[in-house]
Short mmCIF file of C-alpha atoms in Angstrom, two decimals:
data_model
loop_
_atom_site.label_atom_id
_atom_site.label_comp_id
_atom_site.label_asym_id
_atom_site.label_seq_id
_atom_site.Cartn_x
_atom_site.Cartn_y
_atom_site.Cartn_z
CA GLN A 1 6.16 3.33 24.22
CA PRO A 2 8.37 -0.04 24.16
CA PRO A 3 7.97 -2.77 26.89
CA PRO A 4 10.22 -2.70 29.85
CA LYS A 5 13.31 -4.92 29.28
CA MET A 6 13.64 -7.97 31.43
CA PRO A 7 16.72 -8.38 33.48
CA LYS A 8 19.23 -10.80 31.84
CA ILE A 9 20.03 -13.53 34.05
CA VAL A 10 23.57 -15.31 33.96
CA SER A 11 24.34 -18.54 35.64
CA ARG A 12 27.61 -20.32 36.05
CA SER A 13 26.54 -23.18 38.20
CA ALA A 14 27.28 -26.81 37.34
CA VAL A 15 25.12 -29.59 38.14
CA SER A 16 26.90 -32.95 39.04
CA SER A 17 25.57 -36.33 39.55
CA SER A 18 26.75 -39.79 39.40
CA THR A 19 25.11 -43.15 38.76
CA GLU A 20 28.21 -44.79 40.50
CA ALA A 21 27.37 -43.15 43.86
CA ALA A 22 25.66 -45.25 46.61
CA PRO A 23 22.21 -44.06 47.40
CA THR A 24 21.76 -42.15 50.54
CA GLU A 25 19.23 -43.23 53.12
CA SER A 26 17.11 -40.09 52.46
CA SER A 27 17.08 -40.62 48.78
CA THR A 28 15.92 -44.38 49.19
CA ALA A 29 13.23 -43.50 51.84
CA ALA A 30 9.58 -44.17 50.81
CA LEU A 31 7.52 -41.52 52.08
CA LYS A 32 3.93 -42.52 52.79
CA VAL A 33 1.03 -39.87 52.90
CA TRP A 34 -1.91 -40.26 55.05
CA TYR A 35 -5.33 -38.36 54.96
CA CYS A 36 -8.02 -37.83 57.27
CA LEU A 37 -11.36 -39.42 56.52
CA CYS A 38 -12.61 -35.95 55.37
CA GLY A 39 -9.75 -35.76 52.71
CA GLU A 40 -7.40 -33.34 54.67
CA PHE A 41 -3.75 -34.01 54.57
CA LEU A 42 -2.47 -35.23 58.01
CA LEU A 43 0.79 -37.16 57.99
CA VAL A 44 3.88 -38.01 55.87
CA ILE A 45 6.01 -40.63 57.39
CA ASP A 46 8.85 -43.05 56.41
CA LYS A 47 7.34 -45.99 57.97
CA ASP A 48 4.33 -48.26 56.91
CA LEU A 49 1.74 -47.73 59.50
CA THR A 50 0.16 -50.88 58.93
CA LYS A 51 3.53 -52.59 60.17
CA LEU A 52 4.00 -50.65 63.44
CA PRO A 53 3.19 -52.16 66.83
CA ARG A 54 -0.13 -51.23 68.47
CA ARG A 55 -1.02 -50.26 72.02
CA LYS A 56 -2.87 -52.91 74.06
CA THR A 57 -5.10 -50.41 75.64
CA ASP A 58 -6.80 -49.04 72.74
CA GLY A 59 -5.17 -50.44 69.46
CA ALA A 60 -3.43 -47.11 68.70
CA ILE A 61 -0.49 -47.36 66.27
CA ILE A 62 2.63 -46.58 68.14
CA VAL A 63 5.08 -44.22 66.17
CA ARG A 64 8.55 -43.71 67.96
CA SER A 65 9.09 -39.84 67.92
CA LYS A 66 12.64 -39.93 69.74
CA ASP A 67 15.54 -42.19 69.29
CA SER A 68 16.19 -44.52 71.88
CA PRO A 69 18.46 -47.73 72.69
CA GLN A 70 15.34 -49.61 71.57
CA GLY A 71 15.25 -48.04 68.10
CA LYS A 72 15.44 -44.86 65.80
CA ALA A 73 12.77 -42.45 65.57
CA ALA A 74 10.47 -42.33 62.59
CA LEU A 75 10.66 -39.38 60.28
CA PHE A 76 7.26 -37.72 59.96
CA LYS A 77 5.54 -34.38 59.59
CA LEU A 78 1.98 -34.21 61.32
CA ASN A 79 -0.51 -31.69 60.03
CA THR A 80 -3.03 -31.30 63.01
CA THR A 81 -4.40 -29.00 65.50
CA GLU A 82 -2.97 -29.41 68.91
CA THR A 83 -5.45 -29.55 71.70
CA GLY A 84 -5.18 -29.64 75.49
CA PRO A 85 -5.02 -32.58 77.81
CA VAL A 86 -7.73 -34.91 78.18
CA LEU A 87 -7.98 -37.27 81.05
CA ILE A 88 -8.98 -40.96 79.89
CA LYS A 89 -9.75 -43.89 82.41
CA ARG A 90 -7.87 -46.76 81.80
CA GLU A 91 -7.77 -50.26 83.53
CA LYS A 92 -4.94 -49.44 85.83
CA GLY A 93 -5.92 -45.81 86.53
CA TYR A 94 -5.88 -42.67 84.29
CA GLU A 95 -3.78 -41.29 81.31
CA ARG A 96 -3.42 -37.80 80.32
CA GLN A 97 -3.60 -37.16 76.63
CA TRP A 98 -2.51 -34.45 74.48
CA ARG A 99 -4.55 -34.66 71.20
CA HIS A 100 -4.02 -34.00 67.77
CA ASN A 101 -7.27 -33.34 65.71
CA CYS A 102 -7.83 -32.77 61.91
CA THR A 103 -7.40 -29.18 60.84
CA ARG A 104 -10.52 -29.44 58.77
CA CYS A 105 -13.21 -31.59 60.57
CA SER A 106 -11.55 -31.78 64.08
CA LEU A 107 -11.66 -35.61 64.30
CA LEU A 108 -9.07 -37.04 66.97
CA VAL A 109 -6.45 -38.52 64.79
CA ALA A 110 -3.66 -38.93 67.24
CA TYR A 111 -2.38 -38.27 70.60
CA GLN A 112 0.62 -38.20 72.79
CA THR A 113 0.99 -38.71 76.74
CA THR A 114 3.36 -35.69 77.26
CA PRO A 115 2.68 -31.90 76.54
CA HIS A 116 2.88 -30.76 72.77
CA PRO A 117 4.80 -30.17 70.57
CA VAL A 118 4.53 -33.39 68.79
CA LYS A 119 8.04 -34.72 68.87
CA SER A 120 8.55 -33.72 72.43
CA ALA A 121 7.14 -37.16 73.51
CA PRO A 122 8.74 -40.55 73.21
CA TYR A 123 5.88 -41.81 71.04
CA LEU A 124 2.91 -40.63 68.99
CA TYR A 125 -0.14 -42.76 69.10
CA ILE A 126 -2.18 -42.73 65.91
CA ALA A 127 -6.06 -43.42 66.60
CA TRP A 128 -6.98 -46.79 64.85
CA GLY A 129 -9.22 -45.98 61.77
CA ALA A 130 -8.61 -42.39 61.90
CA MET A 131 -6.39 -42.14 58.83
CA THR A 132 -6.46 -43.31 55.10
CA VAL A 133 -3.93 -43.50 52.14
CA MET A 134 -6.96 -42.83 50.02
CA GLN A 135 -7.57 -38.85 49.61
CA GLY A 136 -11.02 -38.04 48.93
CA ASN A 137 -13.55 -39.09 51.66
CA LYS A 138 -12.81 -42.97 51.39
CA ALA A 139 -12.79 -44.47 54.84
CA PRO A 140 -10.57 -47.53 55.59
CA PRO A 141 -12.34 -50.64 56.49
CA GLU A 142 -11.14 -50.36 60.01
CA ALA A 143 -13.01 -47.17 60.41
CA TRP A 144 -16.23 -49.08 60.45
CA GLU A 145 -15.22 -51.62 63.00
CA GLY A 146 -17.75 -52.07 65.54
CA GLU A 147 -20.41 -50.51 63.43
CA GLU A 148 -22.86 -53.44 63.31
CA GLU A 149 -22.62 -53.67 67.29
CA VAL A 150 -23.72 -50.00 67.54
CA HIS A 151 -26.79 -50.37 65.14
CA ARG A 152 -27.76 -53.39 67.11
CA ALA A 153 -27.53 -51.41 70.25
CA LEU A 154 -29.42 -48.68 68.90
CA GLU A 155 -32.22 -50.97 67.34
CA ALA A 156 -32.63 -52.61 70.92
CA ARG A 157 -32.92 -49.08 72.54
CA ASP A 158 -35.42 -48.20 70.13
CA GLU A 159 -37.47 -51.29 70.77
CA MET A 160 -37.45 -50.62 74.30
CA GLN A 161 -38.73 -47.20 74.04
CA THR A 162 -41.83 -48.28 71.97
#
C-alpha cells in the first residue's frame, strides 16, 4: 500500500523589509533575563536592574509597573507564584506585602504593596540578591552579603552553650 500523500502547501505571501527604515523602540530594546538562585527563569525586563533605584527600607530594587508623570513603566514578564499578604514591621509602622516566590524553590524574589496581579501596583520590588543573570545555581555576590556576621553570631551562640 503506498504511503499517504502529504497536502500541498501553496503560499503567496511576500516578506518586505528595509534597511533604510528607522528602528522601532521594540526592535532596539535589549531584554535582560534573570534567574532564581536555583536556576529557574524568573524575569525578563527591558531595564538593567543594577541601574534601577533602591528602597531605603530594605534595599529592594524598584521597578516601575505603571506609567506615571515621573516616568514610563518598565516592560517585563515575571514568572513567579503569587502569595497572600504578609505584614512587615517597618520603622514608621507596618507594611503589607503581596509576595512573589520562585515557582521551583519558593524563594522570595519580589513583592508589591497592593494586591495581585503583578502590574496592578505602581511598583514591583525585587528582593536584593534573589536573582542572577547566570543560570545554573550561581549565586550573585550580593546573595552572600552579611554571611560573615551570621557565622560569627552562630559561633558566639555555640560558645555560650558549651
